[in-house]
Amino acid sequence: MTALLQLINISFSHGQKNLFSGLNLNINKRDKIGLVGENGCGKSTLLNLIKGDLELEKGEIRQPNAVSIAVVEQFLPQPLVDLSLLDAVIDVLEADEQVYHGWKAQSQLMTLGFGIEQFSIKVRFLSGGQQNLLLIARALLQEPDLLLLDEPGNHMDILAMSQLQHFLRDDCNCAFMIISHDQYLLNNVCTKTVFLRDKQCSKFELAYAQAKQQLQQQELQARQRLQIEEKEIARLKATAKQLAILGRENDNDKLSRKAKSIEKRAEKLDASKTHTVQESGLKLKFANQILRAKQILSIDYYQVMTPDLSSELLCIERLIISPGDRVAFLGVNGVGKSSTLENIRRAFHQPRDCSAKIGFHEKTQLGYYDQELRQLDQRCSRIDWLRKFCSASEEQLKSALIKAGISYQEFDRCVASLSGGEKARMMFIAFALNQPNLLILDEPTNHIDLQGKQQLTEQLMSSGATLLITSHDRFFLQQIATRWLWIDSGKLREVNSDEPFYQALFSPTKATKQTNIADINLCPLLLTGQESEQLILQRIDMLERKLQLDQQQKPKRQKPRLQQQWQSELDQLWQSIT
Ligand SMILES: Nc1ncnc2c1ncn2[C@@H]1O[C@H](COP(=O)(O)OP(=O)(O)OP(=O)(O)O)[C@@H](O)[C@H]1O
Ligand SMILES: [Mg+2]
């Protein structure tokens, strides 16, 4: 196997925080690696070290031959936001190449599903998923030997996600390493998995699911070994102590010497005992209040415009939200989900602009999570931002940070230096302090690791929260939503589940409908019949797995209602392709 890169015994710290110590990793030609780890464990930092943006403390990154590396960043670089889509892509080329190779940028964008008419749209007006596709286009234009992708699936809807999977699995000619918290994506595109934990990495020549199983087995064995070793150390220490007392009381040198030698043995064993992995200790906790009222929000004939106000995205004829409703918004990338939520937020803070059309209960307290995390002031420290953003005492602020698993030393760390997941978690700490009674969450699971996602799901389900939410994670939404609103052809339709939306998305006949949406600059992806069939097969594969996993659980842990739902969707999907 030809090695592209060898990370040899590398160590690195951010200030006091030691992230890697003696870490080794090889990246070979044609490798398809999934890089997995908890929020803040150092995944993005590792990518920056490989790219050469940060300097190693110890160790070396060796390139047997010169390797060109391109990166798809976790966040959109700020200087791009005011450029047009095409200029933002061309910008990645050297100045002298921009004139002669500009056409490549156009072709790259079209391969990723953008239409020519979208090239002039300002980057700030693209949806989150479209911005991610733009970053991928920039990386590919550099024709790298190694592509490093930092959570590229964040913000993407299922169509864009499927396009990304298809590209990485079948069309990507170079080696890649992808960071993701999305198990389905990892299982589908990676043949190797690297777990980054506790300053080291564990490597497996397996896709995520099997690698995770092996890792858990190894951890269990290590814990069992450690238990035996600790028992033996305690036994040796107790024996040494007894012998020392006897030696002293009876003035017996032989016993005292024996005690010392046994104690040394215990110390040696203690120093070499099995290492078990320390978890981050981060906890995702929030709190909310429950409003006792018939309705909390009502909307009457309200037009949602594009962010640049140039055209109408959709019209909400009538919508009433009652306390305790957990409402999911469905729709493809760019259809207006985030704009709708942002408009509702604006109406709350600037009621004069649209008070006749969007009305809130007078006791409404809003908690808003925007997918770009714009409310976080990057210049502040963690605790200063909370001081500004929350009405709480010093004691409450500190207690909320500690409960979220953040140590005292970390309170004063600047928000700008936090990892993606650590930033996202700050918003939930603010909710824990402000305790809103209406939550608007726009893609809240982006950046959050798998454990955090599970904690968020459980709390949303049990807290009685009133919720307006978007997420590209279908599994997550299915668990929490009690109402479904589908943005379809410029209208908001209430449906009983997410099924009609996904059926329209996956049905070959309706797929052309997406083409119409693309025609009006809203959706970057056009589906051919063949691509649509491929999506159906991927969906079948995922549902079969979910069903199988659930059926393997103990009977009382199974979810019969969901099993039924998955089975009926499976029947329909099979029917549509046979
Ligand atoms: N400039 C900095 N100064 C101090 N600490 C930093 C700095 N940059 C990053 N860190 C810290 O280093 C740790 C690793 O950050 P990194 O962004 O690599 O995490 P990550 O594994 O990518 O996390 P996520 O899943 O949340 O994206 C985090 O705790 C982060 O807060
Ligand atoms: Mg990161």
XYZ file of C-alpha atoms and ligand atoms in Angstrom:
610
model
C 0.000 0.000 0.000
C 1.481 3.380 -1.016
C 1.572 5.785 1.911
C 0.561 9.339 1.101
C 1.139 10.616 4.607
C 2.632 9.245 7.802
C 1.881 10.883 11.129
C 4.701 9.701 13.379
C 4.522 10.092 17.145
C 2.866 13.473 16.950
C 1.971 15.593 19.991
C 0.049 18.846 20.096
C -1.588 21.091 22.706
C -3.879 24.089 22.443
C -2.649 26.148 25.415
C -3.027 23.995 28.522
C -5.108 21.416 26.685
C -3.046 18.484 25.489
C -4.883 16.998 22.496
C -2.464 14.414 21.055
C 0.398 12.581 22.621
C 2.520 10.178 20.558
C -0.210 9.665 17.972
C 0.549 7.558 14.890
C -1.493 7.303 11.711
C -0.877 6.381 8.084
C -2.987 7.613 5.198
C -2.562 5.573 2.043
C -3.461 6.084 -1.591
C -7.169 5.398 -2.197
C -7.958 5.294 1.543
C -11.542 6.122 2.494
C -11.246 6.944 6.176
C -13.941 7.982 8.647
C -12.556 10.046 11.558
C -14.827 9.827 14.589
C -14.703 11.261 18.113
C -16.502 13.243 20.788
C -16.939 17.016 20.563
C -13.674 18.766 21.329
C -11.423 15.685 21.105
C -9.324 17.293 18.363
C -10.650 16.090 14.987
C -10.604 19.485 13.266
C -7.241 20.250 14.871
C -5.803 17.043 13.421
C -6.982 18.121 9.964
C -5.358 21.533 10.434
C -2.083 19.890 11.456
C -2.136 17.660 8.386
C -2.894 20.644 6.178
C 0.029 22.483 7.747
C -2.008 25.344 9.247
C -0.772 24.477 12.751
C 2.672 23.500 13.931
C 3.426 20.196 15.653
C 4.828 20.206 19.156
C 6.567 16.874 18.705
C 6.788 14.200 16.045
C 6.660 14.486 12.307
C 4.270 14.322 9.361
C 6.147 12.600 6.578
C 5.209 12.704 2.889
C 7.122 10.024 0.952
C 6.125 11.954 -2.211
C 4.754 15.488 -2.472
C 1.021 15.361 -1.780
C -1.561 18.015 -2.610
C -4.172 18.360 0.106
C -7.543 20.117 -0.045
C -9.875 20.750 2.870
C -13.651 21.110 3.135
C -13.950 23.292 6.244
C -16.445 22.792 9.113
C -17.557 26.470 8.899
C -17.853 28.762 5.894
C -14.802 31.086 5.803
C -16.079 34.642 6.466
C -14.382 36.326 3.455
C -16.573 34.235 1.116
C -19.972 35.432 2.324
C -20.146 38.538 0.131
C -18.857 36.893 -3.048
C -21.087 35.349 -5.682
C -21.280 31.547 -5.763
C -19.011 31.318 -8.826
C -16.472 33.867 -7.554
C -16.294 32.060 -4.216
C -15.268 28.888 -6.041
C -12.837 30.582 -8.446
C -11.265 32.361 -5.452
C -9.568 29.117 -4.423
C -7.377 29.179 -7.575
C -4.082 31.065 -7.785
C -4.508 34.522 -9.372
C -2.831 33.512 -12.663
C -5.022 30.415 -12.956
C -8.299 32.223 -12.363
C -8.615 33.533 -15.938
C -7.704 30.332 -17.760
C -9.261 27.786 -15.416
C -12.401 29.668 -14.397
C -14.436 27.330 -16.630
C -13.449 24.426 -14.392
C -15.231 26.142 -11.500
C -18.424 26.335 -13.558
C -18.190 22.712 -14.543
C -17.497 21.638 -10.946
C -20.547 23.519 -9.691
C -22.713 21.939 -12.353
C -21.437 18.459 -11.464
C -22.581 19.162 -7.915
C -26.040 20.050 -9.189
C -26.047 23.876 -9.391
C -27.627 25.589 -12.398
C -25.914 28.408 -14.345
C -28.605 30.826 -13.190
C -27.453 30.276 -9.574
C -23.816 31.278 -10.183
C -24.435 34.951 -9.417
C -26.269 34.416 -6.089
C -24.396 35.891 -3.134
C -22.998 33.160 -0.876
C -24.746 34.632 2.186
C -28.108 33.956 0.509
C -27.430 30.270 -0.192
C -28.917 27.714 2.166
C -26.613 25.950 4.657
C -26.527 22.792 2.516
C -25.717 24.761 -0.636
C -22.857 26.504 1.169
C -21.431 23.096 2.057
C -21.635 22.021 -1.585
C -19.775 25.221 -2.493
C -16.957 24.296 -0.083
C -16.771 20.855 -1.689
C -16.543 22.458 -5.167
C -13.645 24.633 -3.935
C -11.803 21.610 -2.594
C -12.301 19.517 -5.729
C -11.115 22.311 -7.995
C -7.674 21.920 -6.445
C -7.550 18.339 -7.831
C -6.020 17.041 -4.587
C -4.348 13.693 -3.872
C -5.935 13.815 -0.444
C -9.276 15.367 0.436
C -9.973 16.221 4.078
C -13.645 16.829 4.863
C -14.759 18.342 8.173
C -18.426 17.474 8.777
C -19.512 18.146 5.181
C -22.974 16.694 5.728
C -24.061 19.387 8.212
C -27.021 21.410 6.896
C -27.520 19.103 3.903
C -30.956 17.747 3.129
C -31.376 14.109 2.185
C -30.940 14.773 -1.528
C -27.724 16.746 -1.169
C -26.538 14.136 1.318
C -27.242 11.378 -1.110
C -25.313 13.243 -3.822
C -22.387 13.601 -1.427
C -22.483 9.894 -0.568
C -22.682 8.947 -4.196
C -19.700 11.172 -5.028
C -17.503 9.922 -2.177
C -18.328 6.268 -2.677
C -18.236 6.026 -6.464
C -16.699 9.080 -8.110
C -13.994 10.398 -5.819
C -10.626 9.455 -7.340
C -8.439 10.645 -4.518
C -7.926 9.400 -0.959
C -10.102 11.072 1.640
C -10.551 11.355 5.369
C -13.970 12.547 6.503
C -15.057 13.750 9.936
C -18.699 13.080 10.649
C -21.173 12.364 13.456
C -23.503 10.713 10.925
C -23.335 6.924 11.219
C -25.231 6.331 8.002
C -22.857 8.467 5.943
C -19.806 6.837 7.532
C -21.127 3.320 6.980
C -21.842 4.086 3.372
C -18.667 5.735 2.213
C -15.764 4.649 4.425
C -13.811 1.416 4.391
C -11.576 2.374 7.320
C -12.448 3.984 10.645
C -10.223 5.934 13.016
C -11.538 6.704 16.518
C -9.855 9.690 18.117
C -9.992 9.351 21.916
C -7.877 10.277 24.828
C -5.002 11.797 22.761
C -4.562 8.644 20.699
C -6.284 6.972 17.806
C -7.632 3.449 17.381
C -7.593 2.267 13.776
C -9.790 -0.337 12.095
C -9.847 -1.584 8.521
C -13.625 -1.707 8.780
C -16.629 0.520 8.130
C -17.992 2.437 11.124
C -20.602 -0.003 12.452
C -18.297 -3.023 12.589
C -15.379 -0.925 13.804
C -17.505 0.453 16.627
C -18.483 -3.084 17.643
C -14.842 -4.165 17.762
C -13.880 -1.059 19.686
C -16.573 -1.699 22.281
C -15.389 -5.279 22.640
C -11.801 -4.121 23.130
C -12.966 -1.581 25.726
C -14.935 -4.177 27.633
C -11.931 -6.504 27.706
C -9.694 -3.647 28.853
C -12.097 -2.775 31.688
C -12.219 -6.405 32.793
C -8.413 -6.633 32.689
C -8.106 -3.430 34.697
C -10.488 -4.744 37.340
C -8.361 -7.864 37.804
C -5.167 -5.803 37.895
C -6.576 -3.371 40.476
C -7.702 -6.227 42.666
C -4.217 -7.731 42.522
C -2.584 -4.356 43.310
C -4.860 -3.926 46.354
C -4.046 -7.461 47.519
C -0.288 -6.903 47.177
C -0.481 -3.583 49.017
C -2.454 -5.103 51.893
C 0.059 -7.970 52.173
C 3.003 -5.554 52.099
C 1.403 -3.470 54.853
C 0.801 -6.487 57.068
C 4.342 -7.753 56.556
C 5.774 -4.304 57.343
C 3.830 -4.159 60.624
C 4.952 -7.685 61.563
C 8.545 -6.874 60.654
C 8.457 -3.729 62.815
C 6.727 -5.371 65.784
C 9.004 -8.439 65.791
C 12.132 -6.562 64.771
C 12.431 -8.946 61.814
C 14.471 -7.497 58.917
C 13.580 -10.312 56.574
C 9.849 -9.534 56.863
C 10.485 -5.789 56.385
C 12.564 -6.439 53.246
C 9.892 -8.770 51.900
C 7.262 -6.053 52.568
C 9.285 -3.527 50.591
C 9.787 -5.855 47.650
C 6.042 -6.666 47.525
C 5.244 -2.963 47.667
C 7.591 -2.344 44.745
C 5.818 -5.082 42.788
C 2.483 -3.385 43.498
C 3.864 -0.023 42.339
C 5.242 -1.556 39.150
C 1.924 -3.185 38.384
C 0.136 0.085 39.107
C 2.375 1.942 36.672
C 1.793 -0.530 33.858
C -1.880 -1.280 34.443
C -4.284 -1.335 31.498
C -5.307 2.096 30.230
C -9.032 2.690 29.804
C -10.398 5.599 27.823
C -11.585 8.764 29.572
C -14.710 10.286 28.063
C -15.054 14.064 27.627
C -17.603 14.427 30.443
C -19.595 16.934 28.358
C -23.337 16.821 29.041
C -26.034 18.345 26.906
C -28.661 19.775 29.243
C -31.275 22.439 28.763
C -34.448 23.551 30.519
C -37.710 25.102 29.427
C -40.959 26.314 30.910
C -44.435 25.200 29.977
C -46.944 27.927 29.120
C -50.475 27.256 30.377
C -52.522 28.629 27.483
C -54.563 27.473 24.504
C -52.165 28.819 21.913
C -48.715 30.304 21.915
C -48.278 31.353 18.293
C -50.614 32.122 15.402
C -49.804 33.067 11.828
C -52.273 34.486 9.335
C -51.572 34.871 5.661
C -47.871 35.609 5.943
C -45.475 35.671 2.983
C -41.944 34.394 3.639
C -39.479 36.111 1.310
C -35.984 35.034 0.175
C -33.254 36.481 2.462
C -32.457 39.168 -0.185
C -36.221 39.966 -0.340
C -36.218 39.473 -4.133
C -38.952 36.829 -4.286
C -41.550 34.950 -2.264
C -40.514 31.546 -0.935
C -43.839 30.500 0.508
C -47.091 31.734 1.861
C -48.404 30.568 5.257
C -52.169 30.884 5.100
C -52.980 29.909 8.682
C -50.994 28.223 11.422
C -51.741 27.826 15.112
C -49.232 26.375 17.551
C -50.360 25.220 20.995
C -48.121 24.697 24.035
C -46.538 21.234 23.924
C -46.640 20.976 20.101
C -43.383 19.737 18.615
C -43.572 20.869 15.014
C -41.146 19.661 12.342
C -40.665 21.622 9.100
C -39.948 19.455 6.058
C -38.563 20.486 2.672
C -35.544 20.244 0.390
C -32.482 22.510 0.792
C -33.245 26.134 0.007
C -37.030 25.801 0.058
C -37.413 28.261 2.951
C -37.356 26.301 6.222
C -34.697 28.463 7.894
C -36.204 31.649 6.427
C -39.590 30.775 7.918
C -38.088 30.204 11.361
C -35.992 33.366 11.091
C -39.098 35.378 10.097
C -40.949 34.089 13.170
C -37.995 35.060 15.351
C -37.903 38.544 13.802
C -41.622 38.984 14.354
C -41.094 38.222 18.044
C -38.335 40.822 18.448
C -39.784 43.451 16.070
C -43.530 42.980 16.530
C -44.410 46.270 14.799
C -43.268 44.907 11.424
C -45.741 42.048 11.228
C -47.840 41.990 14.384
C -51.027 41.632 12.364
C -49.785 38.437 10.739
C -47.647 36.701 13.348
C -48.974 36.857 16.903
C -47.502 35.448 20.125
C -49.081 34.834 23.524
C -48.095 37.749 25.744
C -46.102 35.486 28.077
C -44.054 33.885 25.304
C -40.335 33.600 25.994
C -38.436 32.619 22.899
C -35.298 30.505 22.660
C -33.842 30.544 19.140
C -31.086 28.280 17.831
C -29.868 29.368 14.395
C -27.887 26.903 12.346
C -25.055 29.394 11.759
C -24.768 30.078 15.526
C -24.739 33.815 14.758
C -25.949 34.721 18.260
C -22.702 33.543 19.783
C -20.335 36.486 20.147
C -17.013 35.026 19.007
C -15.007 37.736 20.814
C -16.367 36.968 24.289
C -15.257 34.325 26.728
C -17.738 31.537 27.459
C -18.850 33.053 30.754
C -18.950 36.653 29.463
C -21.195 35.637 26.613
C -23.552 33.912 29.055
C -23.491 37.043 31.238
C -24.604 39.115 28.241
C -27.080 36.662 26.784
C -28.791 35.316 29.914
C -30.528 36.879 32.851
C -29.020 34.824 35.660
C -26.893 35.292 38.767
C -23.143 34.574 38.768
C -23.793 31.452 40.771
C -26.385 30.180 38.292
C -24.034 30.835 35.345
C -21.216 28.886 36.941
C -23.453 26.059 37.985
C -24.893 25.741 34.446
C -21.378 25.534 32.972
C -20.287 22.914 35.503
C -23.436 20.864 34.885
C -22.610 20.884 31.166
C -19.256 19.268 31.987
C -17.114 22.400 31.562
C -14.334 22.863 34.123
C -13.566 26.174 35.929
C -10.359 26.665 33.919
C -12.406 26.575 30.721
C -14.950 29.262 31.733
C -12.812 32.112 30.392
C -11.951 30.515 27.079
C -12.821 32.662 24.076
C -15.859 31.443 22.108
C -13.928 31.789 18.826
C -11.508 29.079 19.945
C -14.207 26.519 20.750
C -14.797 23.495 18.543
C -18.003 23.285 16.473
C -19.752 21.042 18.979
C -18.570 23.087 21.961
C -20.037 26.238 20.359
C -23.350 24.508 19.644
C -23.523 23.321 23.254
C -23.201 26.927 24.503
C -26.641 27.664 23.038
C -28.175 24.861 25.083
C -26.486 26.167 28.253
C -28.142 29.517 27.505
C -31.520 27.754 27.208
C -30.856 26.022 30.545
C -30.488 29.483 32.112
C -33.165 31.458 30.236
C -35.732 28.626 30.283
C -37.808 29.722 27.277
C -41.347 28.426 26.736
C -41.073 28.406 22.929
C -38.032 26.856 21.263
C -37.118 27.429 17.618
C -34.332 25.051 16.653
C -32.838 25.236 13.157
C -30.705 22.142 12.556
C -29.746 21.722 16.216
C -27.915 18.413 15.755
C -25.230 19.707 13.374
C -21.844 19.588 15.104
C -23.205 17.653 18.123
C -21.639 14.238 18.701
C -23.691 11.036 18.851
C -23.947 10.954 22.627
C -25.059 14.601 22.751
C -27.677 13.946 20.074
C -29.120 11.150 22.182
C -29.254 13.392 25.279
C -30.950 16.142 23.269
C -33.554 13.727 21.901
C -34.423 12.420 25.348
C -34.826 15.901 26.821
C -36.926 17.246 23.973
C -39.251 14.282 24.338
C -39.638 14.470 28.096
C -39.590 18.207 28.825
C -43.026 19.215 27.502
C -41.260 21.820 25.329
C -43.080 23.713 22.587
C -40.901 23.356 19.583
C -40.511 24.497 15.969
C -37.698 22.503 14.429
C -35.854 21.634 11.223
C -33.355 18.820 10.865
C -31.964 16.781 7.996
C -31.726 13.840 10.395
C -34.892 11.892 9.706
C -34.403 9.446 12.554
C -34.024 12.291 15.066
C -37.122 14.121 13.798
C -39.241 10.974 13.806
C -38.493 10.468 17.458
C -39.500 13.939 18.581
C -42.046 15.514 16.209
C -45.759 15.494 17.022
C -46.783 17.663 14.007
C -45.371 17.861 10.485
C -45.378 20.888 8.184
C -44.227 20.337 4.618
C -43.103 23.270 2.500
C -44.179 22.206 -0.951
C -44.567 24.333 -4.103
C -44.589 27.583 -2.145
C -47.214 26.429 0.356
C -47.095 25.146 3.919
C -49.035 21.888 4.183
C -49.788 20.073 7.432
C -49.321 16.306 7.019
C -49.699 13.394 9.434
C -46.106 12.187 9.215
C -42.944 12.747 7.191
C -43.985 9.993 4.821
C -45.658 12.085 2.088
C -42.579 14.311 1.868
C -40.127 11.428 1.593
C -42.370 9.536 -0.789
C -42.470 12.547 -3.090
C -38.716 12.832 -2.786
C -38.073 9.207 -3.614
C -40.752 8.607 -6.191
C -39.338 8.663 -9.748
C -42.399 10.476 -11.128
C -42.430 13.153 -8.480
C -38.672 13.530 -8.739
C -39.247 15.789 -11.741
C -41.059 18.081 -9.342
C -37.713 18.820 -7.706
C -36.532 19.866 -11.141
C -39.200 22.568 -11.147
C -38.025 23.782 -7.789
C -34.472 23.838 -9.122
C -35.696 25.927 -12.051
C -36.608 28.680 -9.653
C -33.205 28.670 -7.977
C -34.233 26.906 -4.807
C -32.888 23.400 -5.127
C -29.454 22.593 -6.475
C -30.129 18.967 -7.291
C -31.737 17.452 -10.319
C -32.625 13.799 -10.154
C -32.600 11.464 -13.108
C -34.662 8.275 -12.940
C -31.509 6.281 -12.265
C -30.376 8.532 -9.429
C -33.803 8.414 -7.948
C -33.738 4.604 -8.000
C -30.396 4.693 -6.295
C -31.837 6.905 -3.563
C -34.658 4.423 -3.106
C -32.191 1.565 -2.743
C -30.191 3.513 -0.170
C -33.365 4.261 1.740
C -34.385 0.589 1.627
C -30.963 -0.389 2.900
C -31.243 2.051 5.798
C -34.790 1.024 6.745
C -33.940 -2.681 6.614
C -31.056 -2.037 8.976
C -33.139 0.010 11.375
C -35.808 -2.673 11.412
C -33.287 -5.418 11.980
C -31.565 -3.496 14.784
C -34.851 -2.802 16.539
C -36.020 -6.411 16.195
C -32.779 -7.561 17.810
C -33.558 -5.533 20.938
C -35.240 -7.051 24.003
C -39.051 -7.097 23.379
C -39.788 -4.313 25.870
C -37.224 -2.025 24.223
C -38.597 -2.510 20.714
C -40.711 0.187 19.047
C -43.621 -1.629 17.386
C -45.199 1.578 16.055
C -42.007 2.583 14.312
C -41.401 -0.972 13.090
C -44.813 -0.883 11.473
C -44.081 2.497 9.931
C -40.710 1.334 8.560
C -42.230 -1.871 7.211
C -45.007 -0.042 5.418
C -42.546 2.407 3.900
C -40.367 -0.524 2.838
C -43.326 -2.220 1.140
C -44.054 0.939 -0.803
C -40.440 1.507 -1.779
C -40.069 -2.067 -3.021
C -43.274 -1.668 -4.985
C -42.030 1.506 -6.614
C -38.934 -0.138 -8.064
C -40.214 -3.618 -8.942
N -6.993 28.357 19.637
C -7.366 27.539 20.611
N -7.037 27.771 21.893
C -7.388 26.948 22.873
N -8.101 25.828 22.679
C -8.473 25.544 21.443
C -8.140 26.382 20.338
N -8.662 25.827 19.233
C -9.291 24.695 19.628
N -9.182 24.521 20.956
C -9.737 23.410 21.756
O -9.153 22.203 21.331
C -10.104 21.142 21.405
C -10.173 20.459 20.052
O -10.807 21.292 19.099
P -11.300 20.727 17.707
O -11.952 21.846 16.982
O -10.162 20.072 17.041
O -12.382 19.616 18.175
P -13.277 18.634 17.304
O -12.902 17.235 17.673
O -13.183 18.998 15.879
O -14.730 18.914 17.909
P -16.186 19.038 17.194
O -16.729 17.649 17.061
O -16.958 19.790 18.221
O -16.022 19.781 15.915
C -11.411 21.771 21.818
O -11.621 21.585 23.193
C -11.220 23.231 21.501
O -11.996 24.036 22.335
Mg -14.522 19.927 14.530
